[in-house]
PDB file of C-alpha atoms in Angstrom:
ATOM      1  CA  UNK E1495      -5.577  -7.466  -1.239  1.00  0.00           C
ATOM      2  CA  UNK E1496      -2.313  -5.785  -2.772  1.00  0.00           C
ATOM      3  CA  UNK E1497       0.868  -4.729  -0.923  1.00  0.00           C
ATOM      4  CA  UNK E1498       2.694  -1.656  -3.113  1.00  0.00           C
ATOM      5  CA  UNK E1499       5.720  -0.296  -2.429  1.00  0.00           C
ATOM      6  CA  UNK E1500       6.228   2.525  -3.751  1.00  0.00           C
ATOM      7  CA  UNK E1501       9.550   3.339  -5.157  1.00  0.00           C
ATOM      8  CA  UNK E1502       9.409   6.828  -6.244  1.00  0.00           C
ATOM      9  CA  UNK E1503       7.437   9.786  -5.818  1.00  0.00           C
ATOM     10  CA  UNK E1504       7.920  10.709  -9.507  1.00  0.00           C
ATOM     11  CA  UNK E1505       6.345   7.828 -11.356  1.00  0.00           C
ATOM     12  CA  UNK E1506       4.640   5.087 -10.617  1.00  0.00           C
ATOM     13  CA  UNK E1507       6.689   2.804 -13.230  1.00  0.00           C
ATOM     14  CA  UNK E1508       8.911   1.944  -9.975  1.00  0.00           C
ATOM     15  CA  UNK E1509       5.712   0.680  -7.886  1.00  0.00           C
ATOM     16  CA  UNK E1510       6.487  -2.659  -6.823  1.00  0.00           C
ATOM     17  CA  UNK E1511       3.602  -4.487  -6.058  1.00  0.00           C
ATOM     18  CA  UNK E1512       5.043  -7.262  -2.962  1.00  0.00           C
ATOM     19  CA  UNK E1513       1.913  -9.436  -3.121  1.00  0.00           C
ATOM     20  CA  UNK E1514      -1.491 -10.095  -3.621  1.00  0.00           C
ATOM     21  CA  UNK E1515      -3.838 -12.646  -2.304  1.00  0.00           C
ATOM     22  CA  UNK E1516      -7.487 -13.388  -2.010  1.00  0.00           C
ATOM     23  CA  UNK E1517      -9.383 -13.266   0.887  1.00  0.00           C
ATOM     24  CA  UNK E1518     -13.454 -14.751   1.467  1.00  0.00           C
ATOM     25  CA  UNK E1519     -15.515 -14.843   1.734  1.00  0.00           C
ATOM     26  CA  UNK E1520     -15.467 -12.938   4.889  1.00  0.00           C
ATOM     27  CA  UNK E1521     -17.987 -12.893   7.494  1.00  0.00           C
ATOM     28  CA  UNK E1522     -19.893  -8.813   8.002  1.00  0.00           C
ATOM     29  CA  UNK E1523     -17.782  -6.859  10.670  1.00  0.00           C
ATOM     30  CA  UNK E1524     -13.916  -6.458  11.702  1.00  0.00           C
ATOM     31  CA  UNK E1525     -11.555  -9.034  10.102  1.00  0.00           C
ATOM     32  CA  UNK E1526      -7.859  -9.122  10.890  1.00  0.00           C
ATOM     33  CA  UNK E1527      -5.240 -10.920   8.036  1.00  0.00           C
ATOM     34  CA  UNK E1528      -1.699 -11.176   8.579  1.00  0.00           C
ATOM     35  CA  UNK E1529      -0.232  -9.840   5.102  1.00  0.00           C
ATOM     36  CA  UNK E1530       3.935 -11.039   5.086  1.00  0.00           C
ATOM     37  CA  UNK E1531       5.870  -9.742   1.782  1.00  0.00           C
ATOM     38  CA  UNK E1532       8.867 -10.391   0.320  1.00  0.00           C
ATOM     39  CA  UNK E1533      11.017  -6.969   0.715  1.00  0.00           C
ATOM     40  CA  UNK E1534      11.009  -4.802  -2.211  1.00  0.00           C
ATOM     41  CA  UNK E1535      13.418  -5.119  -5.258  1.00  0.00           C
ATOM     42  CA  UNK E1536      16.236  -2.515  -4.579  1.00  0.00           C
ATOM     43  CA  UNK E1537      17.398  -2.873  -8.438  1.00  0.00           C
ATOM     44  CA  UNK E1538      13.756  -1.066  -9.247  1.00  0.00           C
ATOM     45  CA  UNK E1539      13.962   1.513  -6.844  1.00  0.00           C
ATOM     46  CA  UNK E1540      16.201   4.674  -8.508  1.00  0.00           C
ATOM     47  CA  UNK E1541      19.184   4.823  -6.536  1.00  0.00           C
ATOM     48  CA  UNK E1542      18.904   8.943  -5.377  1.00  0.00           C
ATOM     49  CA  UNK E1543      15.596   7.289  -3.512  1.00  0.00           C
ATOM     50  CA  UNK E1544      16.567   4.154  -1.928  1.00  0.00           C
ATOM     51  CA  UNK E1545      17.306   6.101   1.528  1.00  0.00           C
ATOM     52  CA  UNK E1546      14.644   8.206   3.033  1.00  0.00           C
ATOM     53  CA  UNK E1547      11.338   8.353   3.549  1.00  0.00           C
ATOM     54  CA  UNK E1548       8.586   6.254   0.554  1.00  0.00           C
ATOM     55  CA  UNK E1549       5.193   4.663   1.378  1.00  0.00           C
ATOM     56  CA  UNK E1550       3.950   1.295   1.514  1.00  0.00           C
ATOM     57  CA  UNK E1551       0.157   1.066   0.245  1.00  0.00           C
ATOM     58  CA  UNK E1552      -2.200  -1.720   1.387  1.00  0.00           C
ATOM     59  CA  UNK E1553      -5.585  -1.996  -1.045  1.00  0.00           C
ATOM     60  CA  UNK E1554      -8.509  -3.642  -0.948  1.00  0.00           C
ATOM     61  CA  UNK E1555     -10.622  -4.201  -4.162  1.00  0.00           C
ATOM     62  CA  UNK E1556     -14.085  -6.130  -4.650  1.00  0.00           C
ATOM     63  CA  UNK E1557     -14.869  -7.604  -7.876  1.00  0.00           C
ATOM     64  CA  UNK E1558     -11.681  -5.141  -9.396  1.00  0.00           C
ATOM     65  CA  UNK E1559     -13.415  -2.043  -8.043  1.00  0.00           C
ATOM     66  CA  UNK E1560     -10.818  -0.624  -5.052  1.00  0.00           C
ATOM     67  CA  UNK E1561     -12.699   0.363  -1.646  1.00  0.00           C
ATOM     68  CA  UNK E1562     -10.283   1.024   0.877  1.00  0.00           C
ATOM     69  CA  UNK E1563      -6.776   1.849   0.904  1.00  0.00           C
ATOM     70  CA  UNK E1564      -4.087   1.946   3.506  1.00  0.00           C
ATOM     71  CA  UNK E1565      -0.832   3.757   3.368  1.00  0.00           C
ATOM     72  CA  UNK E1566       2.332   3.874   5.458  1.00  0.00           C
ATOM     73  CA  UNK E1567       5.186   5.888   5.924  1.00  0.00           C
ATOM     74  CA  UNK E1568       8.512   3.900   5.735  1.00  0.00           C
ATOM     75  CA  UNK E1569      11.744   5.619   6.202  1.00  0.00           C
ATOM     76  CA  UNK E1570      15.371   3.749   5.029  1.00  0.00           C
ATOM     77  CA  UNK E1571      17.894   4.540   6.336  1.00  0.00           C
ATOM     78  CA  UNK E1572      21.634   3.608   7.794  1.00  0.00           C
ATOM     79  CA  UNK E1573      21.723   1.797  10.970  1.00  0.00           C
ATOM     80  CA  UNK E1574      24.245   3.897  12.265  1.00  0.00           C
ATOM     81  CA  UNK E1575      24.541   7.374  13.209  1.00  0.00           C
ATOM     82  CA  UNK E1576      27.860   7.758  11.530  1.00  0.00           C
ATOM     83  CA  UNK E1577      26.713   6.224   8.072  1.00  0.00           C
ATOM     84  CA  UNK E1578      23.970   8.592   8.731  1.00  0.00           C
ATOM     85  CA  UNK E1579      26.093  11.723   8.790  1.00  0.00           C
ATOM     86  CA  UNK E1580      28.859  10.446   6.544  1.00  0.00           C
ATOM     87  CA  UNK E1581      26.738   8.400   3.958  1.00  0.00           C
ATOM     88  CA  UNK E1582      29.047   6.190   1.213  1.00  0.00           C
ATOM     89  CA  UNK E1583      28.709   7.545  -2.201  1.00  0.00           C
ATOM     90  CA  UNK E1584      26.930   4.412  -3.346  1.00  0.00           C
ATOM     91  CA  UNK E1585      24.442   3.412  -1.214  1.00  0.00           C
ATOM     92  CA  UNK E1586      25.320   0.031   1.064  1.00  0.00           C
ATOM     93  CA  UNK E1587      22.169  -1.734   1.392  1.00  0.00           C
ATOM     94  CA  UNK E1588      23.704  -4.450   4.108  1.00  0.00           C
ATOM     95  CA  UNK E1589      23.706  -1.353   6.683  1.00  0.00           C
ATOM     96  CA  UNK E1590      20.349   0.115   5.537  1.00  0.00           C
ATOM     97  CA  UNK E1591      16.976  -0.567   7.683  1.00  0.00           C
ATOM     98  CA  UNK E1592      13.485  -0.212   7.300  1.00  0.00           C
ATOM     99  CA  UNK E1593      11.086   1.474   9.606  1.00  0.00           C
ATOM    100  CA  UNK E1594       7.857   1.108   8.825  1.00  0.00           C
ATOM    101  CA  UNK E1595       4.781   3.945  10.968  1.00  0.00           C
ATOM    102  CA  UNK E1596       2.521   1.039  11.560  1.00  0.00           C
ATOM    103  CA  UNK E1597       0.757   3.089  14.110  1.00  0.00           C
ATOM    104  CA  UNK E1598      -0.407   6.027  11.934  1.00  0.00           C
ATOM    105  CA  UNK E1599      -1.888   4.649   8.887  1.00  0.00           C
ATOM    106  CA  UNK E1600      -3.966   6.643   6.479  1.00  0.00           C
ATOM    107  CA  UNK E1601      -6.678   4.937   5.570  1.00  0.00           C
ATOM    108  CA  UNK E1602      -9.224   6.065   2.345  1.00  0.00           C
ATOM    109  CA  UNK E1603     -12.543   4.696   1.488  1.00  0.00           C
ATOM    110  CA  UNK E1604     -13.643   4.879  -2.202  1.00  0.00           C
ATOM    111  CA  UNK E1605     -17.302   4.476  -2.664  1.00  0.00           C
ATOM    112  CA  UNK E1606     -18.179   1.283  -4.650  1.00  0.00           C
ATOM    113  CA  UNK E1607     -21.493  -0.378  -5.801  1.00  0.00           C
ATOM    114  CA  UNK E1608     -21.703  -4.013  -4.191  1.00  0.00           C
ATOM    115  CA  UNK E1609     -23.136  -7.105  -5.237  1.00  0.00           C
ATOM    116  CA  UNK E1610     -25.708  -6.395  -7.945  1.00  0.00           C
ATOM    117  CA  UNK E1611     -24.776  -7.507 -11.360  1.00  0.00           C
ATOM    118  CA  UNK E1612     -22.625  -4.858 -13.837  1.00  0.00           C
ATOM    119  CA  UNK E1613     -25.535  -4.352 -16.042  1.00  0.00           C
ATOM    120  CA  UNK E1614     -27.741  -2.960 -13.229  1.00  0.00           C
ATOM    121  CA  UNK E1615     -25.106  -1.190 -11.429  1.00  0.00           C
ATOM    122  CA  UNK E1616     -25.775   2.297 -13.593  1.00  0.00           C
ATOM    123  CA  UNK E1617     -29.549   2.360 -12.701  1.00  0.00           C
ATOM    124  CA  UNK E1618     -28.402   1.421  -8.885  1.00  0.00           C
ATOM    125  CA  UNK E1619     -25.413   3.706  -8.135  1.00  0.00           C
ATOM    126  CA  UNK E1620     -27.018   7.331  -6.573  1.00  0.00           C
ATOM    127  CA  UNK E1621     -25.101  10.455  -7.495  1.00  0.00           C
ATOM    128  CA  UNK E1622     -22.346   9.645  -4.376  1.00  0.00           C
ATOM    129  CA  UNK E1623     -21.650   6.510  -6.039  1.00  0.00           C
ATOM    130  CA  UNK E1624     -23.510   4.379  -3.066  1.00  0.00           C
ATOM    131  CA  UNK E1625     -25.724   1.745  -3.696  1.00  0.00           C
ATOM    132  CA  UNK E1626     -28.912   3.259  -3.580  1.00  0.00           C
ATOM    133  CA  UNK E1627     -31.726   1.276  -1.710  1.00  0.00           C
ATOM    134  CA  UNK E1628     -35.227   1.168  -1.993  1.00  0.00           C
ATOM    135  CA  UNK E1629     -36.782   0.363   1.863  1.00  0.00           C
ATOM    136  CA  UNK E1630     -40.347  -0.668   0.551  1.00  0.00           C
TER     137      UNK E1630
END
């Protein structure tokens, strides 16, 4: 599992990646981790971008192949209405919170072949990029 924050919408050079750890094995069904981060470096975020709305991505890989990944909406922004309307010229990061959409995520699935060895994987993969199974 990686935790990116994503710093700017016009490169990925100022993708902060918050953690990663490794999980399993795992047993077949719904799992639930608790992923805590460190808050991202504001020194690698450029400053027309540290207010307003970025994403925070969640990914899952297998064997260095990503399957799933989960994105968030987080907007920064003053904690008060009248820093809101009346921002400083330089941004003051004491007065600046972070909201992050936890109930709307945006989950996508990449397809990925699954525990057969690298050399077979070619011969194994159908045209989708599933593991394709032979049932006799």
């Amino acid at each position: 599992w990686k935790v990116i924050y994503v710093g700017s919408a016009e490169s990925e050079s100022y993708d902060q990646e918050l953690d990663s750890v490794l999980v399993g094995p795992v047993n077949l069904g719904e799992n639930k981790f608790i992923l805590e981060t460190p808050a991202p470096d504001p020194t690698n975020v450029p400053k027309n971008e540290l207010l307003g709305v970025t994403v925070l991505l969640v990914t899952c890989s297998y064997r260095g192949k990503e399957f799933t990944r989960i994105g968030y909406y987080v907007n920064n922004d003053y904690n008060t209405q009248e820093l809101r309307d009346n921002p400083p010229p330089t941004p003051d990061l004491a007065q600046v919170v972070r909201n992050i959409l936890v109930a709307k995520p945006h989950v996508t699935n990449f397809p990925i072949v699954w525990d057969i060895s690298p050399e077979a994987a070619p011969a194994a993969a159908s045209n989708d990029g599933f593991l394709a199974m032979d049932a006799s």
